[in-house]
Amino acid sequence: MISQFFVLSQRGDNIVFRDYRGEVQKGSAETFFRKVKFWKEDAEGDAPPVFNVDGVNYFHVKVAGLLFVATTRVNVSPSLVLELLQRIARVIKDYLGVLNEDSFRKNFVLVYELLDEVIDFGYAQTTSTEVLKSYVFNEPIVMDTALMPPLGPASIFMQGTKRMPGTAITKSVVANEPGGRKRDEIFVDVIEKISVTFNSSGFILTSEIDGTIQMKSYLTGNPEIRLALNEDLSIGTNDYRGSGAVILDDCNFHESVHLDSFDVDRTLSLVPPDGEFPVMNYRITQPFKPPFRINALIEETGSLKAEVTIKVRAEFNSSINANTVLVQMPLPTFTARVNFELEPGAVGHTTDFREANKRLEWGLKKVVGSSEHTLRAKLTFSQELHGNIMKEAGPLSMTFTIPMYNSSRLQVKYLQIAKKSKTHNPYRWVRYVTQANSYVARL
């Protein structure tokens, strides 16, 4: 199926390389990186996940800043290869605990042993962490979490009023903690990626939520787990349960999940496999309240001048903060200079004019719920625009991360673990994260 597999750093350094079939030239990694770095065929400047160079098909995904790449000369299903790359990254992360260049370099022998078990002569054999434990014998060299960069509030796990940093999840599923101890705990992530399109008047044209419930288990003995969701959860519009109900358009479950009582009380029962895995994926197209309202106005102020006004309003509760908010807007082609004006007292804001692709960027380190922020940008053009200035600029796009918030109101009501004894009480950690997938406002 695939001829080569390799992992590259952001600088293009070859971290891991395995040639399975000998059908593709040895310099393929360098060819790939040069093509990706200087991609010119797309106006956005980013290479697509699949492309062809001189008869070689290149497939790649970016995980934790690393490029996972596969090559082949034959016609294979792109989605199959991209899924395989994602699963290889997940398996390696399960074993190493954290995915970065240092962890790879410290665990070369283990990574190559994993690759030889996952892929044989270019064909996938298994991507199950649980199955691989029977065949892989090298122990991982665990990274010191104290040396890892500090993580923001989006990484915080909650258990009642207790908080735990996200570095807790960066542990190997096969290695014990120092001293041979193994702490019994389980982590559950409810991650929602939302897509919203606003028209020029601020009304919602399209809205969608792609959600997943991720689980990573460090429980000994593989006990059975019962995970309860909202009782008013409905699937499909024909199963409506009143106002305020969480209505999913469709959903699918991991093969280990048993749905015997799901229709009765919305409870999932499963014996979690080793490693990180998606318990449930779901999609929602029912109307929901978007976390941000954004709008922009651009108007000419002279023959070679214009002014852009961008407003961002946080529609969520003031007790919640959004992190790493970035607003981007393509400007007219002949924009030569941009002067920014921020509101008085603005802290943690950054502004930039990317002259190469004529793009305005406005970064907000933290946005408190119920707050509103405004940016004004005065544009100077190198020559007169021909046509409507509104057609020359936009649309506005936005990326963000909001911890401990989800737009769908889907909740993990409780997480019950089959007890081996009365004193056995594993830790249970739950985290909610909402991220922007495609958040766009037209001018």
GROMACS .gro file of C-alpha atoms in nm:
model
  443
    1MET     CA    1   0.000   0.000   0.000
    2ILE     CA    2   0.258   0.262   0.109
    3SER     CA    3   0.623   0.262   0.009
    4GLN     CA    4   0.782   0.489   0.271
    5PHE     CA    5   0.696   0.641   0.608
    6PHE     CA    6   0.886   0.926   0.770
    7VAL     CA    7   0.847   1.195   1.035
    8LEU     CA    8   0.990   1.544   0.986
    9SER     CA    9   1.040   1.829   1.231
   10GLN     CA   10   0.921   2.183   1.157
   11ARG     CA   11   1.273   2.258   1.030
   12GLY     CA   12   1.261   1.965   0.790
   13ASP     CA   13   1.494   1.739   0.991
   14ASN     CA   14   1.434   1.371   0.925
   15ILE     CA   15   1.352   1.222   1.268
   16VAL     CA   16   1.226   0.877   1.163
   17PHE     CA   17   1.250   0.711   0.819
   18ARG     CA   18   1.140   0.365   0.710
   19ASP     CA   19   1.146   0.238   0.348
   20TYR     CA   20   0.917  -0.063   0.312
   21ARG     CA   21   0.914  -0.136  -0.061
   22GLY     CA   22   1.209   0.043  -0.223
   23GLU     CA   23   0.989   0.191  -0.498
   24VAL     CA   24   1.050   0.560  -0.422
   25GLN     CA   25   1.382   0.745  -0.444
   26LYS     CA   26   1.574   0.808  -0.122
   27GLY     CA   27   1.554   1.188  -0.143
   28SER     CA   28   1.175   1.189  -0.112
   29ALA     CA   29   1.178   1.351   0.235
   30GLU     CA   30   1.376   1.649   0.108
   31THR     CA   31   1.157   1.676  -0.203
   32PHE     CA   32   0.844   1.667   0.013
   33PHE     CA   33   0.962   1.933   0.260
   34ARG     CA   34   1.079   2.170  -0.013
   35LYS     CA   35   0.742   2.136  -0.190
   36VAL     CA   36   0.543   2.196   0.131
   37LYS     CA   37   0.756   2.488   0.247
   38PHE     CA   38   0.740   2.673  -0.084
   39TRP     CA   39   0.393   2.571  -0.196
   40LYS     CA   40   0.281   2.822  -0.459
   41GLU     CA   41  -0.017   2.659  -0.627
   42ASP     CA   42  -0.263   2.756  -0.354
   43ALA     CA   43  -0.335   3.123  -0.279
   44GLU     CA   44  -0.342   3.046   0.094
   45GLY     CA   45   0.012   2.910   0.079
   46ASP     CA   46  -0.060   2.577   0.255
   47ALA     CA   47   0.002   2.246   0.081
   48PRO     CA   48  -0.294   2.006   0.066
   49PRO     CA   49  -0.271   1.679   0.264
   50VAL     CA   50  -0.226   1.482  -0.061
   51PHE     CA   51  -0.027   1.583  -0.370
   52ASN     CA   52   0.182   1.428  -0.646
   53VAL     CA   53   0.540   1.512  -0.749
   54ASP     CA   54   0.709   1.328  -1.038
   55GLY     CA   55   0.478   1.028  -1.013
   56VAL     CA   56   0.508   0.993  -0.634
   57ASN     CA   57   0.199   1.046  -0.416
   58TYR     CA   58   0.272   1.224  -0.088
   59PHE     CA   59   0.028   1.201   0.206
   60HIS     CA   60   0.086   1.400   0.523
   61VAL     CA   61  -0.076   1.507   0.849
   62LYS     CA   62   0.058   1.752   1.106
   63VAL     CA   63   0.043   1.633   1.466
   64ALA     CA   64   0.193   1.829   1.756
   65GLY     CA   65   0.408   2.031   1.513
   66LEU     CA   66   0.556   1.718   1.349
   67LEU     CA   67   0.488   1.609   0.990
   68PHE     CA   68   0.387   1.243   0.953
   69VAL     CA   69   0.434   1.148   0.586
   70ALA     CA   70   0.372   0.843   0.365
   71THR     CA   71   0.468   0.799  -0.001
   72THR     CA   72   0.358   0.558  -0.273
   73ARG     CA   73   0.356   0.529  -0.651
   74VAL     CA   74   0.032   0.331  -0.667
   75ASN     CA   75  -0.326   0.455  -0.657
   76VAL     CA   76  -0.450   0.411  -0.298
   77SER     CA   77  -0.737   0.562  -0.103
   78PRO     CA   78  -0.617   0.900   0.035
   79SER     CA   79  -0.855   0.885   0.333
   80LEU     CA   80  -0.723   0.539   0.424
   81VAL     CA   81  -0.359   0.655   0.426
   82LEU     CA   82  -0.437   0.978   0.615
   83GLU     CA   83  -0.629   0.779   0.878
   84LEU     CA   84  -0.336   0.538   0.906
   85LEU     CA   85  -0.096   0.830   0.967
   86GLN     CA   86  -0.323   0.967   1.239
   87ARG     CA   87  -0.342   0.626   1.406
   88ILE     CA   88   0.035   0.578   1.391
   89ALA     CA   89   0.075   0.916   1.563
   90ARG     CA   90  -0.177   0.813   1.828
   91VAL     CA   91  -0.006   0.478   1.896
   92ILE     CA   92   0.335   0.645   1.929
   93LYS     CA   93   0.184   0.905   2.163
   94ASP     CA   94   0.029   0.628   2.375
   95TYR     CA   95   0.372   0.466   2.417
   96LEU     CA   96   0.586   0.780   2.457
   97GLY     CA   97   0.332   0.982   2.653
   98VAL     CA   98   0.408   1.301   2.463
   99LEU     CA   99   0.476   1.369   2.095
  100ASN     CA  100   0.773   1.596   2.029
  101GLU     CA  101   1.117   1.582   1.873
  102ASP     CA  102   1.294   1.506   2.202
  103SER     CA  103   1.068   1.213   2.290
  104PHE     CA  104   1.126   1.064   1.943
  105ARG     CA  105   1.503   1.098   1.967
  106LYS     CA  106   1.511   0.941   2.316
  107ASN     CA  107   1.299   0.646   2.198
  108PHE     CA  108   1.433   0.565   1.849
  109VAL     CA  109   1.450   0.190   1.916
  110LEU     CA  110   1.094   0.174   2.053
  111VAL     CA  111   0.950   0.385   1.767
  112TYR     CA  112   1.112   0.165   1.500
  113GLU     CA  113   0.989  -0.148   1.678
  114LEU     CA  114   0.635  -0.005   1.678
  115LEU     CA  115   0.656   0.083   1.307
  116ASP     CA  116   0.772  -0.269   1.219
  117GLU     CA  117   0.471  -0.416   1.400
  118VAL     CA  118   0.218  -0.164   1.265
  119ILE     CA  119   0.327  -0.185   0.899
  120ASP     CA  120   0.466  -0.488   0.714
  121PHE     CA  121   0.592  -0.443   0.355
  122GLY     CA  122   0.377  -0.130   0.325
  123TYR     CA  123   0.054  -0.290   0.453
  124ALA     CA  124  -0.108  -0.198   0.786
  125GLN     CA  125  -0.125  -0.487   1.035
  126THR     CA  126  -0.271  -0.333   1.351
  127THR     CA  127  -0.300   0.011   1.508
  128SER     CA  128  -0.434  -0.108   1.844
  129THR     CA  129  -0.218  -0.012   2.142
  130GLU     CA  130  -0.366  -0.302   2.336
  131VAL     CA  131  -0.271  -0.560   2.069
  132LEU     CA  132   0.077  -0.412   2.025
  133LYS     CA  133   0.159  -0.461   2.395
  134SER     CA  134   0.190  -0.835   2.323
  135TYR     CA  135   0.455  -0.779   2.055
  136VAL     CA  136   0.652  -0.470   2.158
  137PHE     CA  137   0.901  -0.525   2.439
  138ASN     CA  138   1.113  -0.209   2.457
  139GLU     CA  139   1.034   0.020   2.750
  140PRO     CA  140   0.980   0.392   2.677
  141ILE     CA  141   1.218   0.653   2.816
  142VAL     CA  142   0.963   0.888   2.974
  143MET     CA  143   0.997   1.263   2.928
  144ASP     CA  144   1.031   1.480   3.239
  145THR     CA  145   0.708   1.684   3.251
  146ALA     CA  146   0.890   1.953   3.452
  147LEU     CA  147   1.091   2.033   3.140
  148MET     CA  148   0.782   2.068   2.920
  149PRO     CA  149   0.648   2.415   2.835
  150PRO     CA  150   0.372   2.543   3.064
  151LEU     CA  151   0.023   2.479   2.931
  152GLY     CA  152  -0.260   2.730   2.928
  153PRO     CA  153  -0.601   2.708   3.099
  154ALA     CA  154  -0.735   2.505   2.804
  155SER     CA  155  -0.534   2.209   2.930
  156ILE     CA  156  -0.693   2.200   3.277
  157PHE     CA  157  -0.888   1.888   3.381
  158MET     CA  158  -1.161   1.911   3.644
  159GLN     CA  159  -1.293   1.674   3.910
  160GLY     CA  160  -1.554   1.865   4.105
  161THR     CA  161  -1.361   2.166   4.235
  162LYS     CA  162  -1.023   1.999   4.191
  163ARG     CA  163  -0.804   2.104   3.901
  164MET     CA  164  -0.524   1.914   3.732
  165PRO     CA  165  -0.289   2.040   3.459
  166GLY     CA  166  -0.304   1.878   3.116
  167THR     CA  167   0.053   1.751   3.157
  168ALA     CA  168  -0.101   1.470   3.363
  169ILE     CA  169  -0.222   1.306   3.045
  170THR     CA  170   0.126   1.308   2.889
  171LYS     CA  171   0.217   0.974   3.042
  172SER     CA  172   0.295   0.647   2.869
  173VAL     CA  173   0.025   0.381   2.894
  174VAL     CA  174   0.291   0.111   2.933
  175ALA     CA  175   0.542   0.276   3.168
  176ASN     CA  176   0.500   0.309   3.543
  177GLU     CA  177   0.566   0.627   3.738
  178PRO     CA  178   0.900   0.665   3.921
  179GLY     CA  179   0.928   0.407   4.196
  180GLY     CA  180   0.721   0.152   4.003
  181ARG     CA  181   0.391   0.302   4.115
  182LYS     CA  182   0.096   0.333   3.881
  183ARG     CA  183  -0.173   0.581   3.970
  184ASP     CA  184  -0.524   0.467   3.879
  185GLU     CA  185  -0.696   0.744   3.685
  186ILE     CA  186  -0.898   0.809   3.373
  187PHE     CA  187  -0.923   1.122   3.159
  188VAL     CA  188  -1.224   1.221   2.950
  189ASP     CA  189  -1.220   1.504   2.694
  190VAL     CA  190  -1.536   1.651   2.539
  191ILE     CA  191  -1.396   1.840   2.241
  192GLU     CA  192  -1.620   2.041   2.009
  193LYS     CA  193  -1.512   2.209   1.687
  194ILE     CA  194  -1.767   2.460   1.569
  195SER     CA  195  -1.828   2.605   1.224
  196VAL     CA  196  -2.036   2.923   1.185
  197THR     CA  197  -2.089   3.160   0.891
  198PHE     CA  198  -2.237   3.507   0.955
  199ASN     CA  199  -2.374   3.730   0.680
  200SER     CA  200  -2.288   4.101   0.655
  201SER     CA  201  -2.575   4.188   0.894
  202GLY     CA  202  -2.455   3.947   1.162
  203PHE     CA  203  -2.722   3.681   1.106
  204ILE     CA  204  -2.616   3.316   1.109
  205LEU     CA  205  -2.621   3.151   0.767
  206THR     CA  206  -2.480   2.811   0.861
  207SER     CA  207  -2.377   2.652   1.191
  208GLU     CA  208  -2.247   2.308   1.282
  209ILE     CA  209  -2.073   2.130   1.571
  210ASP     CA  210  -1.835   1.838   1.521
  211GLY     CA  211  -1.781   1.682   1.862
  212THR     CA  212  -1.593   1.390   2.009
  213ILE     CA  213  -1.568   1.232   2.353
  214GLN     CA  214  -1.206   1.119   2.392
  215MET     CA  215  -1.091   0.889   2.668
  216LYS     CA  216  -0.747   0.793   2.795
  217SER     CA  217  -0.735   0.526   3.061
  218TYR     CA  218  -0.460   0.449   3.310
  219LEU     CA  219  -0.677   0.205   3.504
  220THR     CA  220  -0.528  -0.127   3.612
  221GLY     CA  221  -0.716  -0.446   3.546
  222ASN     CA  222  -0.937  -0.302   3.269
  223PRO     CA  223  -1.251  -0.252   3.483
  224GLU     CA  224  -1.588  -0.186   3.320
  225ILE     CA  225  -1.691   0.180   3.298
  226ARG     CA  226  -2.035   0.337   3.277
  227LEU     CA  227  -2.046   0.686   3.129
  228ALA     CA  228  -2.375   0.877   3.154
  229LEU     CA  229  -2.473   1.162   2.920
  230ASN     CA  230  -2.767   1.406   2.932
  231GLU     CA  231  -3.096   1.221   2.978
  232ASP     CA  232  -3.265   1.463   2.735
  233LEU     CA  233  -3.016   1.371   2.461
  234SER     CA  234  -3.194   1.307   2.129
  235ILE     CA  235  -3.062   1.166   1.803
  236GLY     CA  236  -3.231   1.294   1.488
  237THR     CA  237  -3.513   1.547   1.479
  238ASN     CA  238  -3.777   1.271   1.502
  239ASP     CA  239  -3.667   1.192   1.857
  240TYR     CA  240  -3.744   1.533   2.005
  241ARG     CA  241  -3.758   1.556   2.385
  242GLY     CA  242  -3.870   1.912   2.452
  243SER     CA  243  -3.705   2.252   2.467
  244GLY     CA  244  -3.349   2.261   2.594
  245ALA     CA  245  -3.280   1.907   2.475
  246VAL     CA  246  -2.944   1.826   2.318
  247ILE     CA  247  -3.025   1.706   1.965
  248LEU     CA  248  -2.759   1.520   1.768
  249ASP     CA  249  -2.797   1.480   1.393
  250ASP     CA  250  -2.596   1.160   1.404
  251CYS     CA  251  -2.331   0.986   1.612
  252ASN     CA  252  -2.108   0.679   1.612
  253PHE     CA  253  -1.934   0.485   1.887
  254HIS     CA  254  -1.607   0.302   1.945
  255GLU     CA  255  -1.625  -0.075   1.892
  256SER     CA  256  -1.573  -0.136   2.266
  257VAL     CA  257  -1.889   0.058   2.363
  258HIS     CA  258  -2.202  -0.138   2.458
  259LEU     CA  259  -2.534   0.039   2.393
  260ASP     CA  260  -2.763  -0.196   2.589
  261SER     CA  261  -2.904   0.082   2.808
  262PHE     CA  262  -2.829   0.383   2.588
  263ASP     CA  263  -3.185   0.416   2.456
  264VAL     CA  264  -3.325   0.396   2.810
  265ASP     CA  265  -3.104   0.626   3.019
  266ARG     CA  266  -2.830   0.750   2.778
  267THR     CA  267  -2.561   0.545   2.954
  268LEU     CA  268  -2.264   0.393   2.773
  269SER     CA  269  -2.084   0.091   2.916
  270LEU     CA  270  -1.738  -0.017   2.801
  271VAL     CA  271  -1.413  -0.179   2.898
  272PRO     CA  272  -1.163   0.089   2.788
  273PRO     CA  273  -0.874  -0.037   2.573
  274ASP     CA  274  -0.522   0.087   2.643
  275GLY     CA  275  -0.432   0.424   2.499
  276GLU     CA  276  -0.633   0.721   2.381
  277PHE     CA  277  -0.946   0.652   2.180
  278PRO     CA  278  -1.271   0.824   2.075
  279VAL     CA  279  -1.565   0.689   2.276
  280MET     CA  280  -1.818   0.876   2.062
  281ASN     CA  281  -1.823   1.114   1.767
  282TYR     CA  282  -2.125   1.333   1.701
  283ARG     CA  283  -2.251   1.609   1.472
  284ILE     CA  284  -2.504   1.884   1.544
  285THR     CA  285  -2.665   2.120   1.291
  286GLN     CA  286  -2.951   2.234   1.516
  287PRO     CA  287  -2.937   2.608   1.602
  288PHE     CA  288  -2.706   2.692   1.892
  289LYS     CA  289  -2.575   3.010   2.048
  290PRO     CA  290  -2.233   3.089   1.895
  291PRO     CA  291  -1.964   3.185   2.150
  292PHE     CA  292  -1.859   3.496   1.956
  293ARG     CA  293  -2.036   3.760   1.749
  294ILE     CA  294  -1.801   3.916   1.495
  295ASN     CA  295  -1.858   4.179   1.231
  296ALA     CA  296  -1.644   4.404   1.017
  297LEU     CA  297  -1.705   4.720   0.820
  298ILE     CA  298  -1.476   4.858   0.551
  299GLU     CA  299  -1.535   5.198   0.392
  300GLU     CA  300  -1.338   5.434   0.171
  301THR     CA  301  -1.212   5.752   0.339
  302GLY     CA  302  -1.028   5.898   0.039
  303SER     CA  303  -0.899   5.820  -0.310
  304LEU     CA  304  -0.620   5.598  -0.173
  305LYS     CA  305  -0.748   5.535   0.178
  306ALA     CA  306  -0.998   5.317   0.362
  307GLU     CA  307  -1.083   5.224   0.719
  308VAL     CA  308  -1.167   4.881   0.862
  309THR     CA  309  -1.361   4.845   1.190
  310ILE     CA  310  -1.375   4.500   1.349
  311LYS     CA  311  -1.586   4.417   1.655
  312VAL     CA  312  -1.566   4.096   1.858
  313ARG     CA  313  -1.817   4.023   2.134
  314ALA     CA  314  -1.793   3.721   2.367
  315GLU     CA  315  -2.141   3.574   2.416
  316PHE     CA  316  -2.048   3.331   2.695
  317ASN     CA  317  -2.052   3.373   3.074
  318SER     CA  318  -1.806   3.618   3.233
  319SER     CA  319  -1.662   3.336   3.447
  320ILE     CA  320  -1.516   3.175   3.130
  321ASN     CA  321  -1.215   3.294   2.931
  322ALA     CA  322  -1.123   3.223   2.569
  323ASN     CA  323  -0.756   3.176   2.483
  324THR     CA  324  -0.537   3.236   2.178
  325VAL     CA  325  -0.802   3.425   1.984
  326LEU     CA  326  -0.687   3.524   1.634
  327VAL     CA  327  -0.887   3.732   1.387
  328GLN     CA  328  -0.775   3.742   1.023
  329MET     CA  329  -0.900   3.939   0.725
  330PRO     CA  330  -0.773   3.952   0.365
  331LEU     CA  331  -0.729   4.313   0.249
  332PRO     CA  332  -0.747   4.464  -0.101
  333THR     CA  333  -0.458   4.364  -0.328
  334PHE     CA  334  -0.311   4.714  -0.354
  335THR     CA  335  -0.289   4.772   0.024
  336ALA     CA  336   0.055   4.923   0.090
  337ARG     CA  337   0.036   5.021   0.457
  338VAL     CA  338  -0.188   4.964   0.759
  339ASN     CA  339  -0.205   5.171   1.080
  340PHE     CA  340  -0.382   5.006   1.374
  341GLU     CA  341  -0.582   5.169   1.654
  342LEU     CA  342  -0.673   4.960   1.959
  343GLU     CA  343  -0.926   5.056   2.224
  344PRO     CA  344  -0.786   5.233   2.533
  345GLY     CA  345  -0.656   4.996   2.799
  346ALA     CA  346  -0.626   4.696   2.563
  347VAL     CA  347  -0.384   4.441   2.716
  348GLY     CA  348  -0.239   4.135   2.547
  349HIS     CA  349  -0.346   4.241   2.197
  350THR     CA  350  -0.117   4.205   1.893
  351THR     CA  351  -0.170   4.345   1.544
  352ASP     CA  352   0.010   4.271   1.221
  353PHE     CA  353  -0.016   4.332   0.846
  354ARG     CA  354   0.112   4.035   0.648
  355GLU     CA  355   0.224   4.216   0.336
  356ALA     CA  356   0.312   3.898   0.143
  357ASN     CA  357  -0.050   3.780   0.130
  358LYS     CA  358  -0.219   4.115   0.217
  359ARG     CA  359  -0.372   3.988   0.540
  360LEU     CA  360  -0.465   4.171   0.859
  361GLU     CA  361  -0.410   3.978   1.184
  362TRP     CA  362  -0.541   4.068   1.528
  363GLY     CA  363  -0.445   3.848   1.822
  364LEU     CA  364  -0.610   3.854   2.165
  365LYS     CA  365  -0.430   3.654   2.432
  366LYS     CA  366  -0.739   3.628   2.653
  367VAL     CA  367  -1.102   3.727   2.603
  368VAL     CA  368  -1.327   3.737   2.910
  369GLY     CA  369  -1.689   3.633   2.864
  370SER     CA  370  -1.945   3.912   2.798
  371SER     CA  371  -1.668   4.153   2.692
  372GLU     CA  372  -1.645   4.340   2.361
  373HIS     CA  373  -1.332   4.446   2.173
  374THR     CA  374  -1.286   4.680   1.878
  375LEU     CA  375  -1.002   4.726   1.631
  376ARG     CA  376  -0.969   5.004   1.376
  377ALA     CA  377  -0.725   4.978   1.087
  378LYS     CA  378  -0.650   5.263   0.847
  379LEU     CA  379  -0.546   5.135   0.505
  380THR     CA  380  -0.331   5.313   0.250
  381PHE     CA  381  -0.336   5.188  -0.111
  382SER     CA  382  -0.056   5.203  -0.366
  383GLN     CA  383  -0.305   5.275  -0.647
  384GLU     CA  384  -0.676   5.331  -0.690
  385LEU     CA  385  -0.905   5.033  -0.660
  386HIS     CA  386  -1.126   4.953  -0.955
  387GLY     CA  387  -1.460   4.816  -0.843
  388ASN     CA  388  -1.637   4.768  -0.512
  389ILE     CA  389  -1.401   4.775  -0.212
  390MET     CA  390  -1.629   4.526  -0.033
  391LYS     CA  391  -1.552   4.266  -0.300
  392GLU     CA  392  -1.178   4.328  -0.266
  393ALA     CA  393  -1.163   4.250   0.108
  394GLY     CA  394  -1.271   3.976   0.346
  395PRO     CA  395  -1.424   3.757   0.462
  396LEU     CA  396  -1.329   3.777   0.828
  397SER     CA  397  -1.216   3.452   0.993
  398MET     CA  398  -1.150   3.365   1.355
  399THR     CA  399  -0.975   3.092   1.555
  400PHE     CA  400  -1.000   3.039   1.932
  401THR     CA  401  -0.999   2.790   2.218
  402ILE     CA  402  -1.250   2.808   2.505
  403PRO     CA  403  -1.177   2.574   2.800
  404MET     CA  404  -1.454   2.437   3.022
  405TYR     CA  405  -1.722   2.539   2.773
  406ASN     CA  406  -1.925   2.359   2.508
  407SER     CA  407  -2.188   2.505   2.279
  408SER     CA  408  -2.399   2.189   2.251
  409ARG     CA  409  -2.459   2.156   2.629
  410LEU     CA  410  -2.365   1.786   2.604
  411GLN     CA  411  -2.243   1.681   2.949
  412VAL     CA  412  -2.077   1.382   3.112
  413LYS     CA  413  -2.315   1.344   3.406
  414TYR     CA  414  -2.113   1.078   3.583
  415LEU     CA  415  -1.833   0.830   3.525
  416GLN     CA  416  -1.880   0.506   3.717
  417ILE     CA  417  -1.596   0.254   3.749
  418ALA     CA  418  -1.655  -0.107   3.859
  419LYS     CA  419  -1.481  -0.129   4.197
  420LYS     CA  420  -1.245  -0.413   4.274
  421SER     CA  421  -1.267  -0.334   4.646
  422LYS     CA  422  -1.421  -0.078   4.880
  423THR     CA  423  -1.091   0.109   4.909
  424HIS     CA  424  -1.035   0.119   4.533
  425ASN     CA  425  -1.135   0.467   4.416
  426PRO     CA  426  -0.964   0.574   4.090
  427TYR     CA  427  -0.936   0.939   3.993
  428ARG     CA  428  -1.174   1.065   3.725
  429TRP     CA  429  -1.091   1.379   3.530
  430VAL     CA  430  -1.317   1.554   3.277
  431ARG     CA  431  -1.234   1.844   3.046
  432TYR     CA  432  -1.451   2.045   2.805
  433VAL     CA  433  -1.290   2.235   2.519
  434THR     CA  434  -1.449   2.431   2.234
  435GLN     CA  435  -1.243   2.527   1.930
  436ALA     CA  436  -1.310   2.708   1.604
  437ASN     CA  437  -1.319   2.493   1.295
  438SER     CA  438  -1.446   2.746   1.038
  439TYR     CA  439  -1.568   3.069   1.200
  440VAL     CA  440  -1.636   3.323   0.926
  441ALA     CA  441  -1.813   3.659   0.889
  442ARG     CA  442  -1.885   3.804   0.547
  443LEU     CA  443  -1.853   4.177   0.484
   0.00000   0.00000   0.00000
